[in-house]
Short mmCIF file of C-alpha atoms in Angstrom, two decimals:
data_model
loop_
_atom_site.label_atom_id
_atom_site.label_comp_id
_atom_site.label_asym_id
_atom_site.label_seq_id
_atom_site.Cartn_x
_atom_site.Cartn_y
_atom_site.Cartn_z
CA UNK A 26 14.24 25.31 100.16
CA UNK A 27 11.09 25.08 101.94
CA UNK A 28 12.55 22.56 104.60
CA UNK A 29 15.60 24.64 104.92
CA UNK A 30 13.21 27.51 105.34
CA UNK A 31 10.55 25.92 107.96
CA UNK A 32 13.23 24.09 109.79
CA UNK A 33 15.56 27.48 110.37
CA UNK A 34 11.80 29.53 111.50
CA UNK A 35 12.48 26.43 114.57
CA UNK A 36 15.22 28.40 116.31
CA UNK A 37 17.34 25.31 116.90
CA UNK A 38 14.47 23.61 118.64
CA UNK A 39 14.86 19.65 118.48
CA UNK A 40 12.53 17.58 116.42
CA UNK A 41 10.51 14.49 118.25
CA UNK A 42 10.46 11.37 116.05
CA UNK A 43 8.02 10.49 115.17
CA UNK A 44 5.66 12.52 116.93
CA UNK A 45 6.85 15.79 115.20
CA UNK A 46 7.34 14.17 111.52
CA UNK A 47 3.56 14.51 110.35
CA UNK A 48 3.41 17.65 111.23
CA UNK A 49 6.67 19.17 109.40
CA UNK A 50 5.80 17.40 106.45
CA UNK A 51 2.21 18.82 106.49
CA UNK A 52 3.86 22.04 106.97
CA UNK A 53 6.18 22.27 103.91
CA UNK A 54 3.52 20.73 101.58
CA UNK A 55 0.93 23.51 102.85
CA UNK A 56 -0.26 25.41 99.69
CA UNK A 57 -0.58 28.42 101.33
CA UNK A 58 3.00 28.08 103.05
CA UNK A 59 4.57 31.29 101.48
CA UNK A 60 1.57 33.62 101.76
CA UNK A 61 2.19 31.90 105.76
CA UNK A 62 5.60 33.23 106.18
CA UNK A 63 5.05 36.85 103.89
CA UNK A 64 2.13 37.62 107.07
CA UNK A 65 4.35 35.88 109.63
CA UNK A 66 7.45 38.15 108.08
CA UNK A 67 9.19 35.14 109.04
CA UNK A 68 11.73 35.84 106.44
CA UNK A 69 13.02 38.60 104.00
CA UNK A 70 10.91 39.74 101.34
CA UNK A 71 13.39 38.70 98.58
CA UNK A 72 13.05 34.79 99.94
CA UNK A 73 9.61 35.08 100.14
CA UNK A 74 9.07 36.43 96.80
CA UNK A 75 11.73 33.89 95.31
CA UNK A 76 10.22 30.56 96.95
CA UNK A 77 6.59 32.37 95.47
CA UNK A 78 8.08 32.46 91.82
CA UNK A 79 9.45 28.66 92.32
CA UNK A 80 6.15 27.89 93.55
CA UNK A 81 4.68 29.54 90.45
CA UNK A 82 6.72 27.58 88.02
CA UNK A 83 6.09 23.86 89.87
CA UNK A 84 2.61 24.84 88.79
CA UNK A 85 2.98 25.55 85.71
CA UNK A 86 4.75 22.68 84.87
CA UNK A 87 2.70 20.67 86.22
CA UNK A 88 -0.26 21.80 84.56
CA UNK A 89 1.21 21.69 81.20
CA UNK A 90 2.60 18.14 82.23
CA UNK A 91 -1.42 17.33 82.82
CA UNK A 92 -2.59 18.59 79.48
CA UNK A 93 0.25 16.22 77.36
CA UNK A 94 -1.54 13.48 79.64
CA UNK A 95 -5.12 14.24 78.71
CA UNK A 96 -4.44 15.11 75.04
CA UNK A 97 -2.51 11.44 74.47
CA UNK A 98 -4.12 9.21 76.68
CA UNK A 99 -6.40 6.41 76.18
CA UNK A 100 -9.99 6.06 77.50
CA UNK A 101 -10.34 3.63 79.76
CA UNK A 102 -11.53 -0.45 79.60
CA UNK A 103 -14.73 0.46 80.54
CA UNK A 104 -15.76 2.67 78.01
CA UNK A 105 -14.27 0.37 74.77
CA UNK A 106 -16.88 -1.86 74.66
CA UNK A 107 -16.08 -4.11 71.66
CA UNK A 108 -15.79 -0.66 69.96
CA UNK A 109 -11.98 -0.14 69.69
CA UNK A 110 -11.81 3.11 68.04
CA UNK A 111 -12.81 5.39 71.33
CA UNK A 112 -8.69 4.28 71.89
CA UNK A 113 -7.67 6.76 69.69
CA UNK A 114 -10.76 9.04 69.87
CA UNK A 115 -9.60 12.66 71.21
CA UNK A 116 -6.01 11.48 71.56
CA UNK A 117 -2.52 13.04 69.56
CA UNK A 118 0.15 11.20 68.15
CA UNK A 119 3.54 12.04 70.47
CA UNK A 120 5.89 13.74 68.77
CA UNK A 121 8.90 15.86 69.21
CA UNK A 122 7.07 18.99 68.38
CA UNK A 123 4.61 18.32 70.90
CA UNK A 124 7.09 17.13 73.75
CA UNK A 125 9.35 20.51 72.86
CA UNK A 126 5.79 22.92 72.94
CA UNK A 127 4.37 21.39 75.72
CA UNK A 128 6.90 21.05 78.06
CA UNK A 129 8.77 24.27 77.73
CA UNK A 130 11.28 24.20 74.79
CA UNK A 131 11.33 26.88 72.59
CA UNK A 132 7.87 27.75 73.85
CA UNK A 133 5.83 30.55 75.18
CA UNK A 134 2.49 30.51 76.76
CA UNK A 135 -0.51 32.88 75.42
CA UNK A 136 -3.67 34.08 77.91
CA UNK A 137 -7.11 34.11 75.78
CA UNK A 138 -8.77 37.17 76.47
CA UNK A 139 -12.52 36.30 75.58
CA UNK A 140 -13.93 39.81 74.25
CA UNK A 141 -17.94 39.82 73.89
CA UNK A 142 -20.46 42.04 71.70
CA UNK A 143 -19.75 44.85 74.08
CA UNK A 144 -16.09 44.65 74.84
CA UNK A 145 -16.16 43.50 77.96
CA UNK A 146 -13.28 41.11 78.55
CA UNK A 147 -13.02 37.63 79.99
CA UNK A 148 -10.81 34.38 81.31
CA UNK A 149 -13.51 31.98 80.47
CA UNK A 150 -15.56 31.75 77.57
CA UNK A 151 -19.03 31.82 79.46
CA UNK A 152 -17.78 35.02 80.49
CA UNK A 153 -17.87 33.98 84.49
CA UNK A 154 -14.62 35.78 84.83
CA UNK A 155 -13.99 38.89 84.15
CA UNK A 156 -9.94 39.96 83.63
CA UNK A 157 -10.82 42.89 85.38
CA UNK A 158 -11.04 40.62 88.67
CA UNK A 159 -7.81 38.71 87.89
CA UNK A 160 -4.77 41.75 88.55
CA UNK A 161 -2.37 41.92 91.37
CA UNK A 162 0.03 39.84 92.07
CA UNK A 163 -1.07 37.36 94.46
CA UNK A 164 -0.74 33.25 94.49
CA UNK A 165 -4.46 33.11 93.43
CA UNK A 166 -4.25 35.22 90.54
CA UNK A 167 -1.15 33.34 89.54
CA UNK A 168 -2.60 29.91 89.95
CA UNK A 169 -5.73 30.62 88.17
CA UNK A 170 -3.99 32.67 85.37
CA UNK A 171 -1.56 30.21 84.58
CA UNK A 172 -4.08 26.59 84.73
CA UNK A 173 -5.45 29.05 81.84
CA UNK A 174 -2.67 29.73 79.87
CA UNK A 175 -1.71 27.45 76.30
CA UNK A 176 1.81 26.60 75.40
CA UNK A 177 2.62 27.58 72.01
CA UNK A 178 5.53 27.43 69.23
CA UNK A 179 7.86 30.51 70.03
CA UNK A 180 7.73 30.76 66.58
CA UNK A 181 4.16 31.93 67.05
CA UNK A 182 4.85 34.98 69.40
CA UNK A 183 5.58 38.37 68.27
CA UNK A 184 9.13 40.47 69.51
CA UNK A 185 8.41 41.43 72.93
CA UNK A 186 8.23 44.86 72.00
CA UNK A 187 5.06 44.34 70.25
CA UNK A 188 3.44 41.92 72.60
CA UNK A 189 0.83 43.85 75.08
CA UNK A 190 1.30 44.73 78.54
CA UNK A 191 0.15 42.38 81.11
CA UNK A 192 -2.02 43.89 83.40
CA UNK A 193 -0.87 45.75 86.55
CA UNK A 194 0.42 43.45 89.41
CA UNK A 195 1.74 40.64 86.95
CA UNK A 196 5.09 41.79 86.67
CA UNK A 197 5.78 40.84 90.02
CA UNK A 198 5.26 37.30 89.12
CA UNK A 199 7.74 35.47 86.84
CA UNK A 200 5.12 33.35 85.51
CA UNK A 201 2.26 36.05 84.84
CA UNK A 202 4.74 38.54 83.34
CA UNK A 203 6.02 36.51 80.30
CA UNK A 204 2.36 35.96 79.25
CA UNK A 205 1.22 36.66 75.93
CA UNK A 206 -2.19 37.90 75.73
CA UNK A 207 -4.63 36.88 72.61
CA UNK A 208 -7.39 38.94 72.27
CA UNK A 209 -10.10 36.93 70.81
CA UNK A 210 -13.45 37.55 69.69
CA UNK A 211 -16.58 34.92 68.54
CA UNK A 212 -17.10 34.15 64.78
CA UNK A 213 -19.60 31.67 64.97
CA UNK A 214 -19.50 28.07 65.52
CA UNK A 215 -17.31 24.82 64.49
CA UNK A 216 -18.12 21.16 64.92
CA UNK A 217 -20.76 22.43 67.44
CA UNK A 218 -18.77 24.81 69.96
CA UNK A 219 -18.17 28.46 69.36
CA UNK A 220 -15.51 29.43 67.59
CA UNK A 221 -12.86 31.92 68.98
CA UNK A 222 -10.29 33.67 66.22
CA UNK A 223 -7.73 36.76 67.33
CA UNK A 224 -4.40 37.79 65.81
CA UNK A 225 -0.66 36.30 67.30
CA UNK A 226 1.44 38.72 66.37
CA UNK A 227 1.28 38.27 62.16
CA UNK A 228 -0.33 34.87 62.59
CA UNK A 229 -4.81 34.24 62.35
CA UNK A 230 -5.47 31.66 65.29
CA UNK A 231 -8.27 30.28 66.34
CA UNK A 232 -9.83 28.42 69.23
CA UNK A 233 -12.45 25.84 70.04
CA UNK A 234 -12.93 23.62 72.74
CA UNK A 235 -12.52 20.66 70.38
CA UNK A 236 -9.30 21.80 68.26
CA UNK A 237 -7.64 23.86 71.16
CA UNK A 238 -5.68 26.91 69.83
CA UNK A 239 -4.40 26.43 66.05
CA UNK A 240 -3.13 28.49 63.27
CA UNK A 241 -5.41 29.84 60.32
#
């Protein structure tokens, strides 16, 4: 679509080969090609907005594809050392139930919203960013909202009725509106890192740095 798109904004002009070729490819890979062609006005809104939501879901697939990698891979060589259990040190077993979370069946994706001593609300859990920064509905919110987001069970998620609203902008955005926000709040630490619990709908979760986000 993004071809079909760049090459029709050409007006029937001929294409040089292979002087032109670097540069059309450079073009249609450009990260910031759809916030290009909404200030150009290149195109209709409705394109713009649907090539934006298609960019928003490449993401988010392939940051959830990223996390399976980290969570079952193997250290490298290097760091073995005659000592052969840093193989399986910080690693999952593959299952189906991961597979079907983590890549999108029968899966939702939940938002921590890191709430300190004195309310204030947060992305991170140094409290660098607050949520109050991160509304609209722009390709930089999305992007950084959804490299935050954790894929969980649908199982876990309450009706939609009772889920709370996303904040104002996110609607707009396929990706941002069908997030699940998880209020959570410090209780201390575990296995050295602070510990994070909040309610899911019915469910007690928690969340550390070392155990990720898991049921109570």
């Amino acid at each position: 679509m993004r071809t079909a798109v760049l090459l029709a904004g050409r007006g029937g002009a001929g294409i040089a080969i292979p002087e032109d070729v670097q540069e059309l490819v450079d073009a249609v890979y450009a990260a910031d090609f759809t916030e290009r062609l909404e200030q150009a006005g290149q195109v209709e809104a409705a394109e713009v907005l649907r090539l934006a939501r298609l960019d928003q879901r490449r993401e988010g697939e392939r940051v959830t594809e990223e996390q399976v990698a980290a969570m079952t891979g193997i250290c490298s060589p290097g760091r073995v050392r005659g000592d052969f259990s840093k193989m399986s040190e910080g690693t999952v077993q593959v299952t189906a139930d991961l597979l079907a979370t983590r890549l999108g069946a029968d899966s939702g994706r939940v938002l921590l919203q890191f709430t300190d001593e004195d309310g204030g609300v947060f992305l991170d859990e140094e409290g660098r960013l607050p949520m109050g920064d991160w509304q609209g509905a722009s390709l930089r919110v999305a992007r950084k909202v959804v490299a935050r987001t954790i894929p969980v069970p649908g199982s876990w998620l309450p009706p939609v009725e009772a889920r709370p609203a996303v904040p104002k902008g996110w609607e707009e955005r396929s990706h941002l509106r069908d997030i699940v926000l998880l209020p959570v709040r410090h209780r201390g630490r575990e296995a050295g890192c602070p510990r994070w619990v909040g309610e899911l709908g019915s469910l007690s979760v928690q969340f550390t740095r070392v155990t990720g986000l898991e049921r109570l």
